[in-house]
PDB file of C-alpha atoms in Angstrom:
ATOM      1  CA  UNK A   1     -22.898  20.008   6.468  1.00 86.00           C
ATOM      2  CA  UNK A   2     -19.373  18.050   5.247  1.00 92.00           C
ATOM      3  CA  UNK A   3     -17.521  15.714   6.565  1.00 95.00           C
ATOM      4  CA  UNK A   4     -14.748  18.502   8.079  1.00 95.00           C
ATOM      5  CA  UNK A   5     -17.599  20.092  10.098  1.00 95.00           C
ATOM      6  CA  UNK A   6     -19.006  16.750  11.368  1.00 95.00           C
ATOM      7  CA  UNK A   7     -16.035  15.873  12.395  1.00 96.00           C
ATOM      8  CA  UNK A   8     -14.953  19.461  13.964  1.00 96.00           C
ATOM      9  CA  UNK A   9     -11.698  19.558  12.107  1.00 97.00           C
ATOM     10  CA  UNK A  10     -10.432  21.546   9.487  1.00 96.00           C
ATOM     11  CA  UNK A  11     -10.364  20.993   5.921  1.00 94.00           C
ATOM     12  CA  UNK A  12      -5.940  21.042   6.057  1.00 94.00           C
ATOM     13  CA  UNK A  13      -6.378  18.398   8.989  1.00 96.00           C
ATOM     14  CA  UNK A  14      -3.736  15.708   8.842  1.00 96.00           C
ATOM     15  CA  UNK A  15      -4.338  11.822   9.898  1.00 96.00           C
ATOM     16  CA  UNK A  16      -3.571  12.225  13.626  1.00 96.00           C
ATOM     17  CA  UNK A  17      -6.298  14.932  13.879  1.00 97.00           C
ATOM     18  CA  UNK A  18      -8.069  13.478  11.778  1.00 96.00           C
ATOM     19  CA  UNK A  19      -7.605   9.926  13.868  1.00 94.00           C
ATOM     20  CA  UNK A  20      -8.481  12.222  17.419  1.00 95.00           C
ATOM     21  CA  UNK A  21     -12.011  13.214  15.870  1.00 96.00           C
ATOM     22  CA  UNK A  22     -12.655   9.706  15.078  1.00 93.00           C
ATOM     23  CA  UNK A  23     -12.228   7.898  18.399  1.00 91.00           C
ATOM     24  CA  UNK A  24     -14.387  10.790  20.156  1.00 93.00           C
ATOM     25  CA  UNK A  25     -16.709  10.646  18.305  1.00 93.00           C
ATOM     26  CA  UNK A  26     -16.818   7.283  18.416  1.00 89.00           C
ATOM     27  CA  UNK A  27     -17.276   7.680  22.165  1.00 87.00           C
ATOM     28  CA  UNK A  28     -20.097   9.317  21.749  1.00 90.00           C
ATOM     29  CA  UNK A  29     -22.304   7.369  19.331  1.00 89.00           C
ATOM     30  CA  UNK A  30     -20.740   3.699  19.642  1.00 86.00           C
ATOM     31  CA  UNK A  31     -23.835   0.897  19.299  1.00 86.00           C
ATOM     32  CA  UNK A  32     -22.127  -1.115  22.707  1.00 83.00           C
ATOM     33  CA  UNK A  33     -23.140   2.189  24.736  1.00 85.00           C
ATOM     34  CA  UNK A  34     -26.187   2.523  23.353  1.00 87.00           C
ATOM     35  CA  UNK A  35     -27.639  -1.209  23.778  1.00 87.00           C
ATOM     36  CA  UNK A  36     -27.513  -1.283  19.881  1.00 84.00           C
ATOM     37  CA  UNK A  37     -29.811   1.788  19.051  1.00 88.00           C
ATOM     38  CA  UNK A  38     -30.632   1.368  15.282  1.00 89.00           C
ATOM     39  CA  UNK A  39     -30.287   5.286  15.379  1.00 91.00           C
ATOM     40  CA  UNK A  40     -26.666   5.209  16.548  1.00 90.00           C
ATOM     41  CA  UNK A  41     -26.070   1.942  14.901  1.00 89.00           C
ATOM     42  CA  UNK A  42     -26.617   4.473  12.029  1.00 91.00           C
ATOM     43  CA  UNK A  43     -24.850   7.321  13.121  1.00 92.00           C
ATOM     44  CA  UNK A  44     -21.735   4.775  13.938  1.00 91.00           C
ATOM     45  CA  UNK A  45     -21.925   3.871  10.287  1.00 90.00           C
ATOM     46  CA  UNK A  46     -21.394   7.668   8.606  1.00 93.00           C
ATOM     47  CA  UNK A  47     -18.838   7.911  10.625  1.00 93.00           C
ATOM     48  CA  UNK A  48     -16.495   4.833   9.623  1.00 91.00           C
ATOM     49  CA  UNK A  49     -17.586   6.078   6.481  1.00 92.00           C
ATOM     50  CA  UNK A  50     -16.322   9.410   7.379  1.00 94.00           C
ATOM     51  CA  UNK A  51     -12.785   7.898   8.867  1.00 94.00           C
ATOM     52  CA  UNK A  52     -12.720   6.187   5.561  1.00 91.00           C
ATOM     53  CA  UNK A  53     -12.428   8.622   3.310  1.00 93.00           C
ATOM     54  CA  UNK A  54     -10.849  10.932   5.095  1.00 96.00           C
ATOM     55  CA  UNK A  55      -8.319   8.699   6.103  1.00 94.00           C
ATOM     56  CA  UNK A  56      -7.114   7.687   2.409  1.00 93.00           C
ATOM     57  CA  UNK A  57      -5.261  10.444   1.010  1.00 93.00           C
ATOM     58  CA  UNK A  58      -6.771   9.695  -2.437  1.00 90.00           C
ATOM     59  CA  UNK A  59     -10.242   9.257  -1.782  1.00 91.00           C
ATOM     60  CA  UNK A  60      -9.414  12.594   0.669  1.00 93.00           C
ATOM     61  CA  UNK A  61      -8.137  14.859  -2.576  1.00 91.00           C
ATOM     62  CA  UNK A  62     -11.858  13.487  -4.163  1.00 89.00           C
ATOM     63  CA  UNK A  63     -14.384  14.287  -1.768  1.00 91.00           C
ATOM     64  CA  UNK A  64     -11.961  17.620  -1.336  1.00 91.00           C
ATOM     65  CA  UNK A  65     -12.943  18.081  -5.097  1.00 88.00           C
ATOM     66  CA  UNK A  66     -16.795  17.622  -5.037  1.00 87.00           C
ATOM     67  CA  UNK A  67     -16.853  20.307  -2.056  1.00 83.00           C
ATOM     68  CA  UNK A  68     -14.759  23.051  -3.736  1.00 74.00           C
ATOM     69  CA  UNK A  69     -16.409  25.100  -7.094  1.00 49.00           C
ATOM     70  CA  UNK A  70     -13.969  24.250  -9.658  1.00 41.00           C
ATOM     71  CA  UNK A  71     -13.671  23.706 -13.236  1.00 35.00           C
ATOM     72  CA  UNK A  72     -15.089  20.200 -14.471  1.00 40.00           C
ATOM     73  CA  UNK A  73     -11.597  19.592 -16.562  1.00 38.00           C
ATOM     74  CA  UNK A  74      -9.548  20.230 -13.605  1.00 41.00           C
ATOM     75  CA  UNK A  75     -11.439  17.144 -11.464  1.00 38.00           C
ATOM     76  CA  UNK A  76      -9.600  13.958 -11.713  1.00 39.00           C
ATOM     77  CA  UNK A  77      -8.266  10.664  -9.936  1.00 36.00           C
ATOM     78  CA  UNK A  78      -5.656  10.701  -7.489  1.00 35.00           C
ATOM     79  CA  UNK A  79      -2.233  11.021  -8.843  1.00 39.00           C
ATOM     80  CA  UNK A  80      -0.072   9.530  -6.120  1.00 43.00           C
ATOM     81  CA  UNK A  81      -2.095   6.529  -5.784  1.00 46.00           C
ATOM     82  CA  UNK A  82      -2.105   5.102  -9.577  1.00 50.00           C
ATOM     83  CA  UNK A  83      -4.253   2.052 -10.282  1.00 67.00           C
ATOM     84  CA  UNK A  84      -5.630  -0.539  -7.939  1.00 86.00           C
ATOM     85  CA  UNK A  85      -3.484  -3.125  -6.152  1.00 93.00           C
ATOM     86  CA  UNK A  86      -4.733  -6.152  -6.440  1.00 92.00           C
ATOM     87  CA  UNK A  87      -6.343  -7.197  -9.520  1.00 90.00           C
ATOM     88  CA  UNK A  88      -9.754  -4.752  -8.914  1.00 89.00           C
ATOM     89  CA  UNK A  89     -10.277  -2.249  -5.888  1.00 85.00           C
ATOM     90  CA  UNK A  90     -12.912  -4.739  -4.357  1.00 81.00           C
ATOM     91  CA  UNK A  91      -9.769  -7.173  -3.290  1.00 87.00           C
ATOM     92  CA  UNK A  92      -7.718  -3.675  -2.780  1.00 89.00           C
ATOM     93  CA  UNK A  93     -10.875  -3.400  -0.156  1.00 83.00           C
ATOM     94  CA  UNK A  94     -10.836  -6.885   1.216  1.00 81.00           C
ATOM     95  CA  UNK A  95      -7.376  -7.216   1.522  1.00 87.00           C
ATOM     96  CA  UNK A  96      -7.056  -4.398   3.545  1.00 84.00           C
ATOM     97  CA  UNK A  97      -9.618  -5.146   5.645  1.00 77.00           C
ATOM     98  CA  UNK A  98      -9.186  -8.433   6.458  1.00 73.00           C
ATOM     99  CA  UNK A  99      -5.773  -9.774   5.933  1.00 72.00           C
ATOM    100  CA  UNK A 100      -4.112  -9.103   9.219  1.00 65.00           C
ATOM    101  CA  UNK A 101      -6.422  -8.225  11.256  1.00 63.00           C
ATOM    102  CA  UNK A 102      -8.311 -11.538  12.513  1.00 62.00           C
ATOM    103  CA  UNK A 103     -11.987 -10.016  11.704  1.00 57.00           C
ATOM    104  CA  UNK A 104     -15.454 -11.492  12.800  1.00 53.00           C
ATOM    105  CA  UNK A 105     -17.568 -13.661   9.859  1.00 58.00           C
ATOM    106  CA  UNK A 106     -18.656 -11.529   7.182  1.00 61.00           C
ATOM    107  CA  UNK A 107     -16.947  -9.026   7.995  1.00 62.00           C
ATOM    108  CA  UNK A 108     -17.512  -5.172   6.754  1.00 71.00           C
ATOM    109  CA  UNK A 109     -15.844  -1.789   7.676  1.00 75.00           C
ATOM    110  CA  UNK A 110     -18.527  -0.412  10.315  1.00 77.00           C
ATOM    111  CA  UNK A 111     -17.983  -4.623  11.520  1.00 72.00           C
ATOM    112  CA  UNK A 112     -14.431  -4.155  12.214  1.00 68.00           C
ATOM    113  CA  UNK A 113     -14.781  -1.227  13.559  1.00 76.00           C
ATOM    114  CA  UNK A 114     -17.016  -2.258  16.243  1.00 74.00           C
ATOM    115  CA  UNK A 115     -14.252  -3.137  17.800  1.00 68.00           C
ATOM    116  CA  UNK A 116     -11.406  -0.508  17.678  1.00 59.00           C
ATOM    117  CA  UNK A 117      -9.177  -2.910  19.518  1.00 56.00           C
ATOM    118  CA  UNK A 118      -9.488  -4.606  16.104  1.00 61.00           C
ATOM    119  CA  UNK A 119      -8.756  -0.902  14.271  1.00 74.00           C
ATOM    120  CA  UNK A 120      -5.535  -0.838  15.207  1.00 83.00           C
ATOM    121  CA  UNK A 121      -3.862  -1.957  12.014  1.00 86.00           C
ATOM    122  CA  UNK A 122      -6.386  -0.632   9.659  1.00 87.00           C
ATOM    123  CA  UNK A 123      -5.226   2.900  11.157  1.00 90.00           C
ATOM    124  CA  UNK A 124      -1.701   1.271  11.203  1.00 93.00           C
ATOM    125  CA  UNK A 125      -2.082   1.246   7.081  1.00 94.00           C
ATOM    126  CA  UNK A 126      -3.648   4.426   7.291  1.00 94.00           C
ATOM    127  CA  UNK A 127      -1.274   6.685   9.362  1.00 96.00           C
ATOM    128  CA  UNK A 128       1.274   4.658   6.418  1.00 97.00           C
ATOM    129  CA  UNK A 129      -0.211   5.690   3.181  1.00 96.00           C
ATOM    130  CA  UNK A 130      -0.762   9.266   4.608  1.00 96.00           C
ATOM    131  CA  UNK A 131       2.989   9.841   5.612  1.00 97.00           C
ATOM    132  CA  UNK A 132       4.477   8.674   2.566  1.00 96.00           C
ATOM    133  CA  UNK A 133       1.139  10.893   0.081  1.00 94.00           C
ATOM    134  CA  UNK A 134       3.429  13.662   2.412  1.00 95.00           C
ATOM    135  CA  UNK A 135       6.855  12.241   1.040  1.00 95.00           C
ATOM    136  CA  UNK A 136       7.942  11.878   4.566  1.00 97.00           C
ATOM    137  CA  UNK A 137       9.447   8.064   3.233  1.00 97.00           C
ATOM    138  CA  UNK A 138      11.464   7.307   6.056  1.00 97.00           C
ATOM    139  CA  UNK A 139       8.980   7.346   8.637  1.00 97.00           C
ATOM    140  CA  UNK A 140       6.731   5.583   5.820  1.00 97.00           C
ATOM    141  CA  UNK A 141       8.805   3.044   6.079  1.00 98.00           C
ATOM    142  CA  UNK A 142       8.727   2.167   9.586  1.00 98.00           C
ATOM    143  CA  UNK A 143       5.508   2.070   9.731  1.00 97.00           C
ATOM    144  CA  UNK A 144       5.766   0.099   6.566  1.00 97.00           C
ATOM    145  CA  UNK A 145       7.643  -2.368   7.614  1.00 97.00           C
ATOM    146  CA  UNK A 146       6.354  -3.244  11.112  1.00 96.00           C
ATOM    147  CA  UNK A 147       2.720  -3.545   9.207  1.00 95.00           C
ATOM    148  CA  UNK A 148       4.476  -6.608   6.978  1.00 94.00           C
ATOM    149  CA  UNK A 149       5.946  -8.081  10.859  1.00 93.00           C
ATOM    150  CA  UNK A 150       1.958  -7.998  11.815  1.00 90.00           C
ATOM    151  CA  UNK A 151       0.700  -9.197   8.696  1.00 89.00           C
ATOM    152  CA  UNK A 152       3.230 -11.092   6.689  1.00 91.00           C
ATOM    153  CA  UNK A 153       0.837 -12.419   3.870  1.00 91.00           C
ATOM    154  CA  UNK A 154      -0.477  -8.946   3.500  1.00 93.00           C
ATOM    155  CA  UNK A 155      -0.444  -8.057   0.015  1.00 95.00           C
ATOM    156  CA  UNK A 156      -0.733  -4.662  -0.061  1.00 96.00           C
ATOM    157  CA  UNK A 157       1.726  -3.686   2.809  1.00 96.00           C
ATOM    158  CA  UNK A 158       4.752  -5.557   1.237  1.00 96.00           C
ATOM    159  CA  UNK A 159       3.779  -3.979  -1.752  1.00 97.00           C
ATOM    160  CA  UNK A 160       3.414  -0.477  -0.010  1.00 97.00           C
ATOM    161  CA  UNK A 161       6.700  -0.983   1.875  1.00 97.00           C
ATOM    162  CA  UNK A 162       8.079  -1.537  -1.488  1.00 97.00           C
ATOM    163  CA  UNK A 163       6.971   1.631  -2.979  1.00 96.00           C
ATOM    164  CA  UNK A 164       8.761   3.556   0.556  1.00 97.00           C
ATOM    165  CA  UNK A 165      11.913   1.715   0.574  1.00 96.00           C
ATOM    166  CA  UNK A 166      12.116   2.765  -3.734  1.00 95.00           C
ATOM    167  CA  UNK A 167      11.052   6.669  -2.364  1.00 95.00           C
ATOM    168  CA  UNK A 168      14.467   6.323  -0.405  1.00 96.00           C
ATOM    169  CA  UNK A 169      16.626   4.839  -2.534  1.00 93.00           C
ATOM    170  CA  UNK A 170      16.496   0.697  -0.659  1.00 94.00           C
ATOM    171  CA  UNK A 171      15.969  -0.492  -3.995  1.00 93.00           C
ATOM    172  CA  UNK A 172      17.526  -4.495  -3.264  1.00 92.00           C
ATOM    173  CA  UNK A 173      15.345  -4.208  -0.115  1.00 95.00           C
ATOM    174  CA  UNK A 174      12.033  -2.749  -2.533  1.00 96.00           C
ATOM    175  CA  UNK A 175      12.700  -5.350  -4.906  1.00 94.00           C
ATOM    176  CA  UNK A 176      12.508  -8.381  -1.887  1.00 94.00           C
ATOM    177  CA  UNK A 177       8.962  -7.323  -0.736  1.00 96.00           C
ATOM    178  CA  UNK A 178       7.837  -6.973  -4.716  1.00 96.00           C
ATOM    179  CA  UNK A 179       8.903 -10.547  -5.957  1.00 95.00           C
ATOM    180  CA  UNK A 180       7.498 -11.646  -2.313  1.00 95.00           C
ATOM    181  CA  UNK A 181       4.025  -9.375  -3.505  1.00 95.00           C
ATOM    182  CA  UNK A 182       4.000 -11.649  -6.421  1.00 95.00           C
ATOM    183  CA  UNK A 183       4.631 -14.750  -5.121  1.00 94.00           C
ATOM    184  CA  UNK A 184       2.262 -14.366  -2.082  1.00 93.00           C
ATOM    185  CA  UNK A 185      -0.641 -13.526  -4.880  1.00 93.00           C
ATOM    186  CA  UNK A 186       0.394 -16.398  -6.974  1.00 92.00           C
ATOM    187  CA  UNK A 187      -0.700 -18.720  -3.635  1.00 90.00           C
ATOM    188  CA  UNK A 188      -4.213 -16.921  -3.486  1.00 88.00           C
ATOM    189  CA  UNK A 189      -7.287 -18.592  -4.876  1.00 83.00           C
ATOM    190  CA  UNK A 190      -7.803 -17.398  -7.026  1.00 86.00           C
ATOM    191  CA  UNK A 191      -4.041 -16.490  -8.524  1.00 90.00           C
ATOM    192  CA  UNK A 192      -3.820 -12.171  -8.503  1.00 91.00           C
ATOM    193  CA  UNK A 193      -1.517 -11.824 -11.119  1.00 92.00           C
ATOM    194  CA  UNK A 194      -0.703  -8.669  -9.597  1.00 94.00           C
ATOM    195  CA  UNK A 195       0.128  -6.505 -12.991  1.00 93.00           C
ATOM    196  CA  UNK A 196       0.846  -3.699 -10.999  1.00 93.00           C
ATOM    197  CA  UNK A 197       3.529  -4.687  -8.666  1.00 95.00           C
ATOM    198  CA  UNK A 198       4.729  -6.309 -12.306  1.00 93.00           C
ATOM    199  CA  UNK A 199       4.974  -2.940 -13.894  1.00 92.00           C
ATOM    200  CA  UNK A 200       6.220  -1.243 -10.843  1.00 94.00           C
ATOM    201  CA  UNK A 201       9.698  -3.973 -10.299  1.00 92.00           C
ATOM    202  CA  UNK A 202       9.771  -3.975 -13.868  1.00 90.00           C
ATOM    203  CA  UNK A 203      10.510  -0.217 -13.531  1.00 90.00           C
ATOM    204  CA  UNK A 204      12.114  -0.684 -10.523  1.00 90.00           C
ATOM    205  CA  UNK A 205      14.692  -2.554 -12.826  1.00 84.00           C
ATOM    206  CA  UNK A 206      14.741  -0.277 -15.483  1.00 83.00           C
ATOM    207  CA  UNK A 207      15.545   2.732 -13.258  1.00 79.00           C
ATOM    208  CA  UNK A 208      18.486   0.700 -11.172  1.00 74.00           C
ATOM    209  CA  UNK A 209      20.288  -0.962 -14.094  1.00 68.00           C
ATOM    210  CA  UNK A 210      19.103  -0.543 -17.488  1.00 63.00           C
ATOM    211  CA  UNK A 211      21.835  -2.714 -19.068  1.00 62.00           C
ATOM    212  CA  UNK A 212      20.708  -5.765 -16.449  1.00 61.00           C
ATOM    213  CA  UNK A 213      17.436  -5.284 -16.734  1.00 54.00           C
ATOM    214  CA  UNK A 214      17.637  -5.561 -20.347  1.00 62.00           C
ATOM    215  CA  UNK A 215      18.750  -8.761 -19.903  1.00 65.00           C
ATOM    216  CA  UNK A 216      16.675 -10.116 -17.836  1.00 63.00           C
ATOM    217  CA  UNK A 217      14.021  -9.094 -20.326  1.00 62.00           C
ATOM    218  CA  UNK A 218      15.793 -10.784 -23.042  1.00 60.00           C
ATOM    219  CA  UNK A 219      15.692 -14.234 -21.021  1.00 65.00           C
ATOM    220  CA  UNK A 220      12.486 -13.940 -19.293  1.00 64.00           C
ATOM    221  CA  UNK A 221       9.920 -11.537 -21.257  1.00 61.00           C
ATOM    222  CA  UNK A 222       8.176 -10.698 -18.153  1.00 56.00           C
ATOM    223  CA  UNK A 223       4.680 -12.832 -19.689  1.00 50.00           C
ATOM    224  CA  UNK A 224       6.932 -15.880 -18.940  1.00 42.00           C
ATOM    225  CA  UNK A 225       8.596 -15.174 -15.660  1.00 44.00           C
ATOM    226  CA  UNK A 226       7.752 -18.197 -13.798  1.00 41.00           C
ATOM    227  CA  UNK A 227       7.578 -17.495  -9.349  1.00 45.00           C
ATOM    228  CA  UNK A 228       8.851 -19.735  -7.589  1.00 44.00           C
ATOM    229  CA  UNK A 229       8.778 -19.895  -3.307  1.00 41.00           C
ATOM    230  CA  UNK A 230      11.753 -19.275  -1.965  1.00 40.00           C
ATOM    231  CA  UNK A 231      11.760 -17.768   1.364  1.00 44.00           C
ATOM    232  CA  UNK A 232      13.136 -13.598   0.671  1.00 48.00           C
ATOM    233  CA  UNK A 233      16.593 -14.306   1.862  1.00 49.00           C
ATOM    234  CA  UNK A 234      16.828 -17.190  -0.929  1.00 48.00           C
ATOM    235  CA  UNK A 235      15.435 -14.145  -3.348  1.00 47.00           C
ATOM    236  CA  UNK A 236      17.708 -11.532  -2.402  1.00 51.00           C
ATOM    237  CA  UNK A 237      20.995 -13.382  -2.399  1.00 52.00           C
ATOM    238  CA  UNK A 238      19.759 -15.300  -5.882  1.00 52.00           C
ATOM    239  CA  UNK A 239      19.283 -11.135  -7.188  1.00 53.00           C
ATOM    240  CA  UNK A 240      22.622 -10.467  -5.867  1.00 55.00           C
ATOM    241  CA  UNK A 241      24.931 -13.160  -7.324  1.00 56.00           C
ATOM    242  CA  UNK A 242      22.740 -12.478 -10.796  1.00 53.00           C
ATOM    243  CA  UNK A 243      23.808  -8.825 -10.633  1.00 57.00           C
ATOM    244  CA  UNK A 244      27.327  -9.567  -9.760  1.00 59.00           C
ATOM    245  CA  UNK A 245      27.317 -12.317 -12.296  1.00 56.00           C
ATOM    246  CA  UNK A 246      26.355  -9.871 -15.451  1.00 57.00           C
ATOM    247  CA  UNK A 247      28.403  -7.075 -13.582  1.00 63.00           C
ATOM    248  CA  UNK A 248      31.427  -8.578 -13.668  1.00 64.00           C
ATOM    249  CA  UNK A 249      30.170  -9.678 -17.224  1.00 61.00           C
ATOM    250  CA  UNK A 250      30.230  -6.235 -18.682  1.00 63.00           C
ATOM    251  CA  UNK A 251      33.120  -5.499 -16.820  1.00 69.00           C
ATOM    252  CA  UNK A 252      35.022  -7.570 -19.004  1.00 68.00           C
ATOM    253  CA  UNK A 253      33.296  -6.847 -22.527  1.00 67.00           C
ATOM    254  CA  UNK A 254      34.047  -3.706 -21.631  1.00 68.00           C
ATOM    255  CA  UNK A 255      37.893  -4.395 -20.955  1.00 71.00           C
ATOM    256  CA  UNK A 256      37.786  -6.455 -24.041  1.00 70.00           C
ATOM    257  CA  UNK A 257      36.434  -3.582 -26.914  1.00 68.00           C
ATOM    258  CA  UNK A 258      39.161  -0.963 -24.453  1.00 66.00           C
ATOM    259  CA  UNK A 259      42.316  -3.366 -25.262  1.00 59.00           C
ATOM    260  CA  UNK A 260      40.988  -4.216 -29.098  1.00 50.00           C
TER     261      UNK A 260
END
């Protein structure tokens, strides 16, 4: 049986149906309900693996491709998710599981899910990513904002909120959270370079204000940018003031050219 059949759901089920099926099955095989019987522990581990796959849009698409009869040339990675946000896929996984969840020692996905109450943040993050994949960006913004409030030091939550804000044209707010993610990354040991975040922030700046983007790139090449630690309001204020000054200079230049 494939993963959908094991959960008892249709292949086109949405996240809510997947989550309900997971909880239903978890109550049937959770090790705590059976005296930590080894066979139930293995069954629960498989259930967690299934949920992990089907609740993540990128992993789900890759799995669906393995159970469909398609030409090899049509198989490829999920297009919506891009590369790792952190410096590696492993870093992404650790960030998703640990930061903001107050996990027990030696946490893995299974041990996190053993306490169903501790899965709330993880579940919310997966739900928000599904909303983003479904292009329901305004609702995704609300959930990612809630996650940032619950775990402000989580880099993934910041970046996904920034991506969602970009989709609803809230560029200034998106920039705040991209910058916050970079600052958080610089404080990690070892420091996270977050090249994906830097590229997305650079693209956001280029699309929003091409002229301003060129000026900034001239004075602050990407590889030489030094991150400091103002709070988010200071970042937002500084960005706004800089834009106003440069916009004013550009207007003066146009007037001078027009007057000549």
